[in-house]
Structure formats: C-alpha cells, structure tokens
Short mmCIF file of C-alpha atoms in Angstrom, two decimals:
data_model
loop_
_atom_site.label_atom_id
_atom_site.label_comp_id
_atom_site.label_asym_id
_atom_site.label_seq_id
_atom_site.Cartn_x
_atom_site.Cartn_y
_atom_site.Cartn_z
CA MET A 1271 -135.33 -8.46 80.70
CA ALA A 1272 -133.06 -10.44 78.43
CA LYS A 1273 -129.41 -10.49 79.36
CA ILE A 1274 -126.83 -9.39 76.87
CA ALA A 1275 -123.32 -10.63 76.32
CA VAL A 1276 -120.36 -8.31 76.87
CA GLN A 1277 -116.88 -9.29 75.90
CA PHE A 1278 -113.71 -7.25 76.23
CA THR A 1279 -110.08 -7.48 77.22
CA LEU A 1280 -109.55 -6.70 80.91
CA ASN A 1281 -105.93 -6.04 81.82
CA GLY A 1282 -104.78 -8.29 79.01
CA SER A 1283 -107.22 -11.19 79.57
CA GLU A 1284 -110.27 -11.95 77.45
CA ARG A 1285 -113.36 -11.66 79.64
CA ALA A 1286 -117.03 -12.27 78.86
CA GLU A 1287 -120.18 -11.98 80.96
CA PHE A 1288 -123.93 -12.01 80.51
CA VAL A 1289 -125.25 -8.81 82.07
CA GLU A 1290 -128.50 -6.90 82.41
CA SER A 1291 -128.91 -4.46 79.55
CA GLY A 1292 -128.07 -1.03 80.86
CA SER A 1293 -125.44 -2.25 83.32
CA THR A 1294 -122.56 0.15 83.74
CA LEU A 1295 -119.01 -0.88 83.06
CA LEU A 1296 -118.33 -0.10 86.74
CA SER A 1297 -120.89 -2.60 88.03
CA VAL A 1298 -119.75 -5.28 85.60
CA LEU A 1299 -116.10 -4.83 86.59
CA ARG A 1300 -116.82 -4.80 90.30
CA ASP A 1301 -119.74 -7.20 90.71
CA LYS A 1302 -119.33 -9.62 87.80
CA MET A 1303 -115.59 -9.71 87.19
CA GLY A 1304 -114.40 -9.15 90.75
CA ASP A 1305 -112.13 -6.21 89.94
CA THR A 1306 -112.87 -3.79 92.78
CA SER A 1307 -110.04 -1.39 91.98
CA PRO A 1308 -112.41 1.10 90.28
CA LYS A 1309 -114.40 2.63 93.17
CA ALA A 1310 -118.06 3.59 93.21
CA GLY A 1311 -117.88 7.11 94.63
CA CYS A 1312 -120.60 9.45 93.35
CA ARG A 1313 -121.96 7.25 90.52
CA GLN A 1314 -122.62 10.40 88.48
CA GLY A 1315 -119.27 11.21 86.95
CA SER A 1316 -118.22 13.90 89.42
CA CYS A 1317 -115.53 12.30 91.56
CA GLY A 1318 -113.32 10.24 89.23
CA ALA A 1319 -112.93 7.32 91.66
CA CYS A 1320 -114.24 4.87 89.02
CA SER A 1321 -111.75 5.96 86.33
CA VAL A 1322 -110.50 3.21 84.02
CA ILE A 1323 -108.76 3.24 80.64
CA VAL A 1324 -110.73 2.08 77.58
CA ASP A 1325 -108.76 1.86 74.33
CA GLY A 1326 -106.26 4.33 75.77
CA GLU A 1327 -108.87 6.90 76.84
CA LEU A 1328 -109.50 7.84 80.46
CA THR A 1329 -113.10 6.75 81.05
CA LEU A 1330 -115.60 7.14 83.89
CA ALA A 1331 -116.79 3.56 84.34
CA CYS A 1332 -119.89 4.71 86.27
CA LEU A 1333 -121.22 6.57 83.21
CA THR A 1334 -120.22 3.98 80.63
CA LEU A 1335 -122.64 1.30 79.50
CA ALA A 1336 -120.88 -2.05 79.67
CA GLU A 1337 -122.08 -3.05 76.21
CA THR A 1338 -120.28 -0.10 74.64
CA SER A 1339 -117.01 -1.70 75.78
CA ASN A 1340 -117.53 -4.75 73.56
CA GLY A 1341 -114.33 -5.73 71.81
CA LYS A 1342 -112.35 -2.98 73.50
CA ASP A 1343 -109.24 -2.95 75.66
CA VAL A 1344 -110.11 -2.12 79.27
CA ARG A 1345 -107.39 -1.40 81.82
CA THR A 1346 -107.81 -0.81 85.55
CA ALA A 1347 -105.47 -0.02 88.42
CA ALA A 1348 -105.53 -3.72 89.37
CA GLY A 1349 -103.67 -4.55 86.17
CA LEU A 1350 -100.82 -2.05 86.54
CA SER A 1351 -98.27 -4.06 88.47
CA SER A 1352 -96.35 -6.95 86.94
CA GLY A 1353 -96.67 -9.63 89.59
CA ASP A 1354 -94.97 -8.26 92.68
CA VAL A 1355 -93.28 -5.43 90.78
CA LEU A 1356 -95.22 -2.22 91.20
CA HIS A 1357 -95.77 0.22 88.35
CA PRO A 1358 -93.62 3.38 88.73
CA LEU A 1359 -96.78 5.36 89.55
CA GLN A 1360 -97.78 2.93 92.28
CA ARG A 1361 -94.26 3.08 93.72
CA ALA A 1362 -94.26 6.87 93.60
CA PHE A 1363 -97.66 7.09 95.31
CA GLU A 1364 -96.30 4.87 98.07
CA GLU A 1365 -93.04 6.77 98.46
CA GLU A 1366 -94.66 10.22 98.42
CA PHE A 1367 -97.46 9.17 100.83
CA ALA A 1368 -99.95 10.21 98.13
CA ALA A 1369 -102.70 7.93 99.46
CA GLN A 1370 -104.30 8.24 102.86
CA CYS A 1371 -107.71 6.54 102.99
CA GLY A 1372 -106.98 5.26 99.47
CA PHE A 1373 -110.43 5.57 97.97
CA CYS A 1374 -109.43 8.03 95.23
CA THR A 1375 -106.08 6.37 94.59
CA PRO A 1376 -106.94 3.90 91.78
CA GLY A 1377 -108.74 6.65 89.83
CA MET A 1378 -105.90 9.10 90.40
CA ILE A 1379 -103.39 6.52 89.18
CA MET A 1380 -105.47 5.79 86.08
CA ALA A 1381 -105.66 9.52 85.25
CA ALA A 1382 -101.90 9.81 85.78
CA THR A 1383 -101.25 6.71 83.66
CA VAL A 1384 -103.01 8.26 80.66
CA LEU A 1385 -101.13 11.51 81.23
CA LEU A 1386 -97.71 9.85 81.30
CA GLU A 1387 -98.51 7.69 78.26
CA ARG A 1388 -99.22 10.84 76.27
CA ASN A 1389 -96.77 13.19 77.91
CA PRO A 1390 -93.79 11.48 79.57
CA ASN A 1391 -92.38 14.76 80.90
CA PRO A 1392 -95.37 16.69 82.23
CA SER A 1393 -95.15 20.06 83.96
CA ARG A 1394 -96.80 20.65 87.32
CA GLU A 1395 -99.65 22.38 85.46
CA ASP A 1396 -100.06 19.34 83.18
CA VAL A 1397 -100.40 17.10 86.23
CA ILE A 1398 -102.95 19.41 87.85
CA GLU A 1399 -104.97 19.44 84.64
CA ALA A 1400 -104.80 15.66 84.31
CA ILE A 1401 -106.11 14.94 87.84
CA SER A 1402 -108.59 17.81 87.95
CA GLY A 1403 -111.51 15.41 87.39
CA ASN A 1404 -110.60 13.36 90.44
CA ILE A 1405 -111.63 14.38 93.95
CA CYS A 1406 -109.40 13.65 96.94
CA ARG A 1407 -110.60 14.47 100.45
CA CYS A 1408 -107.50 13.49 102.47
CA THR A 1409 -104.25 14.61 100.93
CA GLY A 1410 -104.85 18.18 99.79
CA TYR A 1411 -103.58 17.01 96.34
CA GLU A 1412 -100.01 18.21 96.87
CA PRO A 1413 -98.59 14.74 97.66
CA ILE A 1414 -100.42 13.33 94.60
CA ILE A 1415 -98.98 16.01 92.30
CA ARG A 1416 -95.52 15.28 93.72
CA ALA A 1417 -95.97 11.54 93.20
CA VAL A 1418 -96.96 11.89 89.53
CA LEU A 1419 -94.01 14.19 88.87
CA ALA A 1420 -91.69 11.75 90.69
CA ALA A 1421 -93.02 8.83 88.60
CA ALA A 1422 -92.37 10.81 85.41
CA ARG A 1423 -88.81 11.51 86.54
CA SER A 1424 -88.16 7.84 87.41
CA ASN A 1425 -89.53 6.80 83.99
CA SER A 1426 -87.23 9.18 82.17
CA VAL A 1427 -84.26 7.90 84.19
CA ALA A 1428 -85.21 4.31 83.33
CA ALA A 1429 -85.66 5.07 79.63
CA MET B 1299 -110.24 48.18 91.27
CA ALA B 1300 -107.40 45.85 92.01
CA TRP B 1301 -106.10 42.65 93.63
CA LYS B 1302 -105.05 43.60 97.15
CA ARG B 1303 -102.72 41.56 99.32
CA GLY B 1304 -103.07 40.78 102.98
CA ARG B 1305 -101.55 38.59 105.66
CA GLY B 1306 -103.28 37.11 108.67
CA VAL B 1307 -102.28 35.04 111.67
CA ALA B 1308 -104.23 32.82 114.05
CA ALA B 1309 -103.43 30.38 116.84
CA ILE B 1310 -105.56 27.64 118.39
CA ASN B 1311 -105.74 25.19 121.29
CA TYR B 1312 -107.56 21.99 120.43
CA PRO B 1313 -108.72 19.36 122.91
CA THR B 1314 -107.94 15.67 122.43
CA GLY B 1315 -111.18 13.74 122.87
CA MET B 1316 -114.28 15.00 124.61
CA ASN B 1317 -116.01 14.88 127.93
CA LEU B 1318 -119.74 14.39 127.88
CA GLY B 1319 -120.51 11.42 130.09
CA GLY B 1320 -116.97 10.14 130.49
CA ASP B 1321 -114.89 8.97 127.54
CA PRO B 1322 -114.04 5.24 127.63
CA THR B 1323 -112.35 2.90 125.17
CA GLN B 1324 -111.59 -0.78 125.69
CA ALA B 1325 -109.22 -3.10 123.85
CA LEU B 1326 -108.38 -6.78 123.87
CA VAL B 1327 -105.03 -8.29 122.84
CA HIS B 1328 -104.22 -11.95 122.38
CA SER B 1329 -101.53 -14.05 120.77
CA THR B 1330 -102.08 -16.69 118.14
CA PRO B 1331 -100.51 -20.13 118.75
CA THR B 1332 -97.46 -19.00 116.74
CA GLY B 1333 -96.84 -15.75 118.58
CA ASN B 1334 -98.48 -13.19 116.35
CA PHE B 1335 -100.65 -10.70 118.18
CA MET B 1336 -104.19 -9.68 117.53
CA VAL B 1337 -105.71 -6.40 118.76
CA THR B 1338 -109.52 -6.48 118.86
CA LEU B 1339 -111.31 -3.13 118.82
CA SER B 1340 -114.62 -1.68 117.82
CA SER B 1341 -112.90 1.62 117.01
CA VAL B 1342 -113.07 2.52 113.33
CA ASP B 1343 -110.19 3.16 110.97
CA LEU B 1344 -111.98 5.48 108.56
CA GLY B 1345 -108.88 6.01 106.49
CA GLN B 1346 -106.84 8.12 108.88
CA GLY B 1347 -104.43 5.30 109.67
CA LEU B 1348 -105.56 4.19 113.13
CA ARG B 1349 -104.71 0.56 112.42
CA GLN B 1350 -101.09 1.36 111.61
CA VAL B 1351 -100.59 3.48 114.73
CA ILE B 1352 -102.32 0.92 116.98
CA ALA B 1353 -100.16 -1.87 115.54
CA GLN B 1354 -97.07 0.21 116.37
CA ILE B 1355 -98.28 0.90 119.92
CA CYS B 1356 -99.09 -2.77 120.56
CA ALA B 1357 -95.82 -3.98 119.04
CA GLU B 1358 -93.75 -1.49 121.02
CA THR B 1359 -95.45 -2.47 124.29
CA ILE B 1360 -95.17 -6.25 123.83
CA GLY B 1361 -91.73 -6.10 122.24
CA VAL B 1362 -92.37 -7.60 118.80
CA PRO B 1363 -92.02 -6.27 115.22
CA THR B 1364 -94.99 -4.17 114.06
CA GLU B 1365 -95.68 -6.65 111.23
CA TRP B 1366 -96.53 -9.32 113.82
CA VAL B 1367 -99.57 -7.37 114.98
CA THR B 1368 -102.97 -7.57 113.30
CA VAL B 1369 -105.61 -5.02 114.25
CA ASP B 1370 -109.26 -5.94 113.89
CA THR B 1371 -111.47 -2.88 113.95
CA ALA B 1372 -114.99 -1.71 113.67
CA ASP B 1373 -117.36 -4.45 114.61
CA THR B 1374 -119.46 -2.86 117.33
CA ASP B 1375 -121.55 -6.04 117.63
CA THR B 1376 -118.63 -8.10 118.82
CA GLY B 1377 -115.70 -5.84 119.72
CA PRO B 1378 -114.86 -4.32 123.10
CA HIS B 1379 -116.58 -1.00 123.72
CA CYS B 1380 -115.22 2.16 122.12
CA MET B 1381 -116.95 5.55 122.06
CA GLY B 1382 -115.85 5.91 118.45
CA THR B 1383 -113.38 7.55 116.14
CA PHE B 1384 -114.13 11.25 116.45
CA ALA B 1385 -113.04 14.28 118.48
CA SER B 1386 -109.41 13.51 117.54
CA ARG B 1387 -109.50 10.82 120.22
CA GLY B 1388 -108.45 7.64 118.38
CA THR B 1389 -104.69 7.55 118.88
CA HIS B 1390 -104.94 8.88 122.44
CA ARG B 1391 -107.85 6.88 123.88
CA VAL B 1392 -107.49 3.66 121.87
CA GLY B 1393 -103.71 3.83 122.14
CA ASN B 1394 -103.87 4.05 125.94
CA ALA B 1395 -106.32 1.14 126.14
CA VAL B 1396 -104.11 -0.96 123.84
CA ILE B 1397 -101.01 -0.23 125.93
CA ARG B 1398 -102.79 -1.59 129.01
CA ALA B 1399 -104.06 -4.68 127.20
CA ALA B 1400 -100.64 -5.28 125.67
CA GLN B 1401 -98.92 -4.90 129.06
CA GLU B 1402 -101.17 -7.58 130.53
CA ALA B 1403 -100.51 -9.89 127.57
CA ARG B 1404 -96.79 -9.23 127.80
CA GLN B 1405 -96.83 -10.18 131.48
CA VAL B 1406 -98.38 -13.60 130.71
CA MET B 1407 -95.92 -14.05 127.83
CA LEU B 1408 -92.98 -13.37 130.17
CA GLU B 1409 -94.38 -15.73 132.82
CA VAL B 1410 -94.54 -18.57 130.27
CA ALA B 1411 -91.05 -17.74 129.00
CA ALA B 1412 -89.84 -17.73 132.61
CA GLU B 1413 -91.16 -21.28 133.10
CA GLU B 1414 -89.41 -22.40 129.94
CA LEU B 1415 -86.13 -20.70 130.82
CA GLU B 1416 -86.32 -21.59 134.52
CA ALA B 1417 -85.86 -17.93 135.35
CA ASP B 1418 -87.86 -15.19 137.09
CA ALA B 1419 -90.28 -13.32 134.82
CA ALA B 1420 -89.06 -10.02 136.30
CA ASP B 1421 -85.55 -10.79 135.00
CA LEU B 1422 -86.64 -11.16 131.37
CA GLU B 1423 -86.59 -8.65 128.56
CA THR B 1424 -87.59 -8.62 124.89
CA ASP B 1425 -85.30 -7.68 121.99
CA GLY B 1426 -88.04 -6.22 119.78
CA LYS B 1427 -87.22 -8.81 117.09
CA GLY B 1428 -89.23 -11.69 118.48
CA ASN B 1429 -87.05 -13.07 121.27
CA ILE B 1430 -87.09 -13.06 125.06
CA HIS B 1431 -83.92 -13.40 127.09
CA VAL B 1432 -82.61 -13.08 130.63
CA LYS B 1433 -81.33 -9.57 131.27
CA GLY B 1434 -77.56 -9.54 130.94
CA ALA B 1435 -77.50 -13.11 129.58
CA PRO B 1436 -78.59 -12.99 125.93
CA SER B 1437 -77.79 -16.67 125.45
CA LEU B 1438 -80.54 -17.64 127.91
CA SER B 1439 -83.15 -16.98 125.25
CA ILE B 1440 -86.43 -18.25 123.86
CA SER B 1441 -88.30 -17.04 120.81
CA ILE B 1442 -91.80 -15.62 121.18
CA PHE B 1443 -92.86 -18.24 118.62
CA GLU B 1444 -91.70 -21.03 120.97
CA THR B 1445 -93.16 -19.20 123.97
CA ALA B 1446 -96.58 -18.99 122.37
CA LEU B 1447 -96.49 -22.68 121.37
CA ALA B 1448 -95.53 -23.59 124.94
CA ALA B 1449 -98.32 -21.43 126.37
CA HIS B 1450 -100.92 -23.04 124.16
CA PHE B 1451 -99.83 -26.69 124.17
CA LYS B 1452 -97.88 -27.16 127.41
CA HIS B 1453 -98.86 -24.62 130.06
CA GLY B 1454 -102.49 -24.07 129.12
CA ARG B 1455 -102.13 -20.30 129.30
CA SER B 1456 -103.76 -17.62 127.18
CA ILE B 1457 -101.27 -14.88 126.28
CA SER B 1458 -103.83 -12.14 126.36
CA GLY B 1459 -104.73 -8.90 128.02
CA ARG B 1460 -107.60 -6.53 128.66
CA GLY B 1461 -107.19 -2.77 128.42
CA MET B 1462 -109.45 0.05 129.46
CA PHE B 1463 -108.85 3.77 129.25
CA LEU B 1464 -111.40 6.10 130.76
CA VAL B 1465 -111.34 9.85 131.02
CA PRO B 1466 -113.87 10.28 133.84
CA ARG B 1467 -116.69 12.73 133.45
CA SER B 1468 -115.86 16.20 134.70
CA TYR B 1469 -118.70 18.13 136.31
CA PRO B 1470 -118.60 21.93 136.28
CA GLU B 1471 -118.18 23.62 139.66
CA THR B 1472 -121.50 25.19 140.60
CA GLU B 1473 -120.05 28.56 141.58
CA THR B 1474 -117.58 29.15 138.77
CA GLY B 1475 -118.58 26.79 135.96
CA ALA B 1476 -114.96 25.64 135.86
CA MET B 1477 -114.39 22.10 134.61
CA LYS B 1478 -111.80 19.96 132.90
CA PRO B 1479 -113.15 19.25 129.42
CA SER B 1480 -109.99 17.54 128.23
CA THR B 1481 -106.78 16.07 129.60
CA CYS B 1482 -104.48 17.35 126.89
CA TYR B 1483 -104.47 19.89 124.08
CA ALA B 1484 -102.77 20.15 120.70
CA HIS B 1485 -101.82 23.59 119.42
CA ALA B 1486 -101.32 25.27 116.09
CA CYS B 1487 -100.47 28.61 114.55
CA THR B 1488 -101.00 29.60 110.93
CA VAL B 1489 -99.93 32.55 108.81
CA ALA B 1490 -101.97 32.96 105.62
CA GLU B 1491 -101.29 35.27 102.70
CA VAL B 1492 -104.15 36.14 100.38
CA GLU B 1493 -105.08 38.32 97.44
CA VAL B 1494 -108.57 39.83 97.33
CA ASP B 1495 -110.15 41.26 94.19
CA ASP B 1496 -112.04 44.28 95.50
CA GLU B 1497 -114.17 44.35 92.35
CA THR B 1498 -115.42 40.75 92.40
CA GLY B 1499 -114.78 39.72 96.02
CA GLU B 1500 -112.76 36.71 94.90
CA VAL B 1501 -110.10 35.51 97.35
CA ARG B 1502 -106.92 33.70 96.28
CA VAL B 1503 -104.82 32.05 98.95
CA LEU B 1504 -101.16 32.53 98.08
CA SER B 1505 -99.54 30.66 100.94
CA ILE B 1506 -100.40 28.91 104.19
CA LYS B 1507 -97.63 28.40 106.72
CA ASN B 1508 -98.48 26.23 109.71
CA VAL B 1509 -96.79 25.20 112.93
CA PHE B 1510 -98.45 22.27 114.70
CA GLU B 1511 -97.68 21.09 118.24
CA ILE B 1512 -99.09 17.58 118.39
CA GLY B 1513 -97.41 15.79 121.30
CA ARG B 1514 -95.27 12.91 120.02
CA ALA B 1515 -95.62 12.05 116.33
CA LEU B 1516 -95.97 8.26 116.62
CA ASN B 1517 -95.72 7.88 112.84
CA PRO B 1518 -94.08 11.06 111.53
CA LYS B 1519 -94.91 10.47 107.85
CA MET B 1520 -98.58 9.81 108.58
CA VAL B 1521 -98.71 12.87 110.82
CA GLU B 1522 -97.19 15.01 108.07
CA GLN B 1523 -99.73 13.64 105.60
CA GLN B 1524 -102.62 14.41 107.94
CA LEU B 1525 -101.34 17.95 108.49
CA ILE B 1526 -100.86 18.75 104.78
CA GLY B 1527 -104.34 17.45 103.96
CA GLY B 1528 -105.78 19.22 107.01
CA SER B 1529 -104.27 22.52 105.98
CA TRP B 1530 -105.97 22.16 102.58
CA MET B 1531 -109.26 21.33 104.27
CA GLY B 1532 -108.95 24.38 106.56
CA MET B 1533 -108.61 26.58 103.47
CA SER B 1534 -111.59 24.75 101.99
CA HIS B 1535 -113.72 25.44 105.09
CA ALA B 1536 -112.66 29.10 105.04
CA LEU B 1537 -113.52 29.83 101.42
CA TYR B 1538 -115.54 27.05 99.79
CA GLU B 1539 -117.44 24.40 101.73
CA THR B 1540 -120.99 24.62 102.98
CA THR B 1541 -124.13 22.53 102.77
CA GLU B 1542 -126.33 25.53 103.66
CA PRO B 1543 -125.10 28.59 101.73
CA TYR B 1544 -128.22 30.65 102.51
CA TYR B 1545 -129.24 29.07 105.80
CA PRO B 1546 -132.03 28.93 106.94
CA VAL B 1547 -133.22 29.00 103.32
CA ARG B 1548 -132.22 25.61 101.97
CA ASP B 1549 -133.02 26.11 98.29
CA HIS B 1550 -129.43 26.45 97.17
CA GLY B 1551 -127.95 23.69 99.29
CA ALA B 1552 -125.44 21.43 97.61
CA ARG B 1553 -126.77 17.99 96.71
CA ASP B 1554 -123.70 16.38 95.18
CA PHE B 1555 -120.07 16.88 94.22
CA ASN B 1556 -121.09 19.08 91.30
CA GLU B 1557 -122.66 21.61 93.65
CA TYR B 1558 -120.60 21.17 96.81
CA LEU B 1559 -117.59 23.40 96.31
CA MET B 1560 -114.12 22.23 97.21
CA PRO B 1561 -110.76 23.52 96.04
CA GLY B 1562 -109.32 21.21 93.40
CA PRO B 1563 -105.69 20.51 92.61
CA GLY B 1564 -105.50 23.80 90.69
CA ASP B 1565 -106.64 25.85 93.70
CA ILE B 1566 -104.12 24.77 96.31
CA ALA B 1567 -101.83 27.26 98.01
CA GLU B 1568 -98.14 26.99 98.69
CA THR B 1569 -98.20 25.11 102.00
CA GLU B 1570 -95.61 24.71 104.72
CA ILE B 1571 -95.77 22.44 107.74
CA VAL B 1572 -93.61 22.56 110.85
CA VAL B 1573 -94.16 19.92 113.54
CA LEU B 1574 -93.30 20.60 117.18
CA GLU B 1575 -93.31 17.66 119.58
CA ARG B 1576 -94.06 18.27 123.24
CA PRO B 1577 -95.13 14.86 124.55
CA SER B 1578 -98.38 14.87 126.51
CA GLY B 1579 -98.38 13.56 130.07
CA ASP B 1580 -101.18 11.06 129.61
CA GLY B 1581 -100.96 10.12 125.92
CA PRO B 1582 -99.66 6.82 124.56
CA PHE B 1583 -95.91 7.47 124.19
CA GLY B 1584 -96.77 11.18 124.53
CA ALA B 1585 -99.23 11.40 121.62
CA LYS B 1586 -102.03 13.94 121.36
CA GLY B 1587 -104.80 14.16 118.75
CA PRO B 1588 -103.65 15.94 115.57
CA GLY B 1589 -106.67 14.81 113.51
CA GLU B 1590 -109.14 17.70 113.41
CA MET B 1591 -107.01 20.36 115.02
CA CYS B 1592 -104.94 20.70 111.85
CA ALA B 1593 -107.90 21.97 109.77
CA ASN B 1594 -108.80 24.86 112.11
CA PRO B 1595 -106.21 27.66 112.31
CA GLN B 1596 -106.32 28.36 108.56
CA ILE B 1597 -109.88 29.65 108.88
CA PRO B 1598 -109.30 32.64 111.21
CA ALA B 1599 -105.89 33.24 109.61
CA ILE B 1600 -107.50 33.62 106.18
CA ALA B 1601 -110.32 35.80 107.62
CA ASN B 1602 -107.67 38.03 109.22
CA ALA B 1603 -105.69 38.16 105.98
CA ILE B 1604 -108.79 39.32 104.11
CA TYR B 1605 -109.27 42.06 106.72
CA ASP B 1606 -105.63 43.04 106.27
CA ALA B 1607 -106.11 43.17 102.47
CA VAL B 1608 -109.36 45.10 102.13
CA GLY B 1609 -110.41 46.14 105.63
CA VAL B 1610 -113.60 44.12 105.95
CA ARG B 1611 -114.49 41.58 108.64
CA VAL B 1612 -116.42 38.61 107.24
CA ASP B 1613 -117.70 36.56 110.17
CA THR B 1614 -119.76 33.98 108.26
CA LEU B 1615 -118.25 30.90 106.64
CA PRO B 1616 -117.43 30.17 103.95
CA ILE B 1617 -116.05 33.55 102.92
CA THR B 1618 -117.50 33.55 99.41
CA PRO B 1619 -116.96 36.32 96.81
CA GLU B 1620 -120.56 37.37 97.47
CA ARG B 1621 -119.96 37.87 101.18
CA VAL B 1622 -116.73 39.78 100.58
CA LEU B 1623 -118.45 41.98 98.03
CA ARG B 1624 -121.41 42.70 100.33
CA ALA B 1625 -118.99 43.62 103.12
CA LEU B 1626 -117.07 45.92 100.75
CA ARG B 1627 -120.32 47.61 99.66
CA ALA B 1628 -121.32 48.13 103.31
CA GLN B 1629 -117.89 49.58 104.00
CA GLN B 1630 -118.23 52.00 101.08
CA ALA B 1631 -121.77 52.96 102.12
CA ALA B 1632 -120.58 53.72 105.65
CA ALA B 1633 -117.67 55.86 104.41
#
C-alpha cells in the first residue's frame, strides 16, 4: 500500500512523516516520532491514556487517523514543560502524589490542561467531569482531583 | 420507596507473603567504581513503587544517600531468584534480602576504608552523606567515592554482597492442622456509610473511614497513596467489578473497559485514612505488606452497611442493584 505524507506541528515543532494509510495518530506519535508520552491503553477510546490536544481539543489519539491531523497543532504531555521547568499541572501532580504507576498520568494531564485553558477556576465537579473519560487504576482519583484544583489555584496566584 | 441509610464495620488480618513451598527472594548489591550502588533483582516493580522503597532500604543499610542507589528489576533470565511481586510480599521479602546483601557490601566497603585509613573496620561508621570516618574522630575520614576507587584500582576488591531471605515452608501438624502460613500480619478496620434505594437496589457509598496497621511505613507518602487507592478499589470490588457477572454462564462477561464496571471520579466516596505503625519483628525496618490488604475491609463493611440500611444480606460480589433488589423481593415474599 502506498504511504502517505502527514505533516503537523508537534509541541511547537514542524514534523513530517510518511506513514501507512490508516495509521492512527497514536502510532505515528509513538512509533514514528518517538513521543511515547501518549500511552496505548485500550486502543478503543475507553481509557483516555492516549489523550492529546489537537487544535485545542482533547483528542483520543488511538481513534484518530494520523492524516486527519495534517496541518494541525498537536500537543502532548511531553511538550508541557519548558526545559527543566515543569508545567503547574505537572508540579501539582508531583506534589499531590497524583501518579502511582503513572500510566494514566499523561492523559489525565492533557485532559486537565484543556480544562484549565477553558476554565481557569474550575469547581470540583468541573474537574470530575473533565477527567471522567480517563481511567486510573491506582489512585482512586482523589489525589488527581486535588492536584488539578491545586494547579488551578497556583495559576490564579501567578496571574 | 426511599433511599435508606446504613452503616457497617469490618476488620481484617492480612498475611504478608505466602507459604506454599517456602517463600524465597534473593538480591545482589554491588558498587560502581565511583561508589554508586546497584541492586540487582528479578522482582517486578509493577507501578507500586518497589524500586523507591528498595533504594531507601539499600541506602539506609550501606549508609549512602538514596539517590546513589540504582535498582534494576524484573529480568528473570538474568536476575537473582525472586518468587515475584504478589501476596503483598515485595517490601518485606525483597527488602529483607536487600538488607542482607547491602550489609555484606557495606562490610567490604568498610574493610577497604579501614586499609586506607589505617584503622580497624569495626571502628568505622558512615555519615549517610557519602563519607566514612573513625568513630569519635570525624577528621579521620574518607569518602565512599575514594573508597570505591581504591577498592577497584588498588586493593582488587569487589564491594558487593549477596542477600537471601527465605520463609521456610510450614507443614500442617497432622493432628490439628495447625501451621504458620505467615510470619507477620497487617490489620485494618473500616466503617462504611451507604444509602440504598429500596426501589431500584442502587447503592451509594457516602463515606469510607479506614484505619490501617501496616508495620513501619518506610515511605509514608507512598503508603498513604496506596491506601487511598486501595480503599477506592475495595469499594469497586464490593459494588462494581466482576469478569463473570452470571457465573457459570459467561455470556455477559466484560470484554473491555466499556463493559467492565469501575467507579469513576464521579463515584468516589468521602475517604479517610488513618495509619497505625506497629513495626513487625521480622520485616525490613519493621515493614509489613500494605499492598493488597488495604482493598479488603471495605467489602464486608459495605455489605454490613447495606444490611443495616435495608435488612438484606447479599453474600455474592459485586453487590449490584439487581442482587440487592432480588434480596429485597425475597425478604418481602418471606414477610
């Protein structure tokens, strides 16, 4: 089968690859571009571990055809920090012990990123709603909810 | 027809590790030429944090900062034998093996330092920051960095140690069946508050309050994290999770995350955790196994709370609305 070209911005850098037609955005990110921050959990859109942000929208990379991302702006958890300076959400997840095995963490942080970009002062219910598409098996969710609320507070202090 | 409230309590003892044919774990520890330490295991860190705790145990025993220790896990082809990471045995069994390996490595390290300092190895102590000095004479000192270099390039010594921890097999006494299945036990007690809809059988957990006795918490924040997540999982086992909802009929078994029910972030109960520390006699620095124990007491506590709320005993897990409703119907039919 002929390969097709995909080209998009990944965490601020222009990236292009030739991929098999029908490749998912998840497999292109992980296997072609070396960004393993989106995780392959269920591969059917149930667990949220592959969540990335495409043109500002929270997107399940495992259900997205790579070619539909042409020309778009793709962001992943790997692009959140600025050098050694962690994003407020990453810092809050660390401080609140909101990651245990860590497999759900990048997807959780992506979901929370979109939430805070749209709603800088979310309620507890807003946070629950925002991460309700992401499965965590270790933490019982409470530390994650606390971390997102803490990140929102630290943002509003900084602003 | 109404939501009815109930409260239930349950307490558990939970063994650390198991006893089938004996329960061994081995560990190897060695220093690099520059005095960092490597722990080689075939035990798995499956996300629970074993590597962190083992690094702490090794560092504490040798007398170096935790960051100087690297833990290599989970290659059963090449690593020293471990029964595995299950039965809440990791910290206890692996930790004990690592202490022994680290003690042997520390002894070699002190012997090399003694040569360099022209002192007796028995008179040396570590400061926990990477230095060895003569007891009572801090100025007679050598860094572990220099000691490791000297061992490798001058004395021809390997700063290394072997560790083995074995809980021997316990055979039941023929007459009584009595045996010793475990050497130490963790304990927990949970109080659960629920609401039960006696029309639909739906159960809402309002609060779960847990006390856990887990020996010594070697890493208190990681223990707390395990216990909060475990409490959630206990509620999940009580009310939601099953692969065989109509066992032995398998037609309705869950095949994926769409069908396998788990409480999401909107279903969690107000949760409290209290940690009691009563160090175990044979654990590494008094640790026991808090891993699985923490997801157990919520199950009987919730079942008891449902009984308190609506007067029915559901003895099959998970306690689904269907099972509660069937029990309520049977109760009404018997009345």
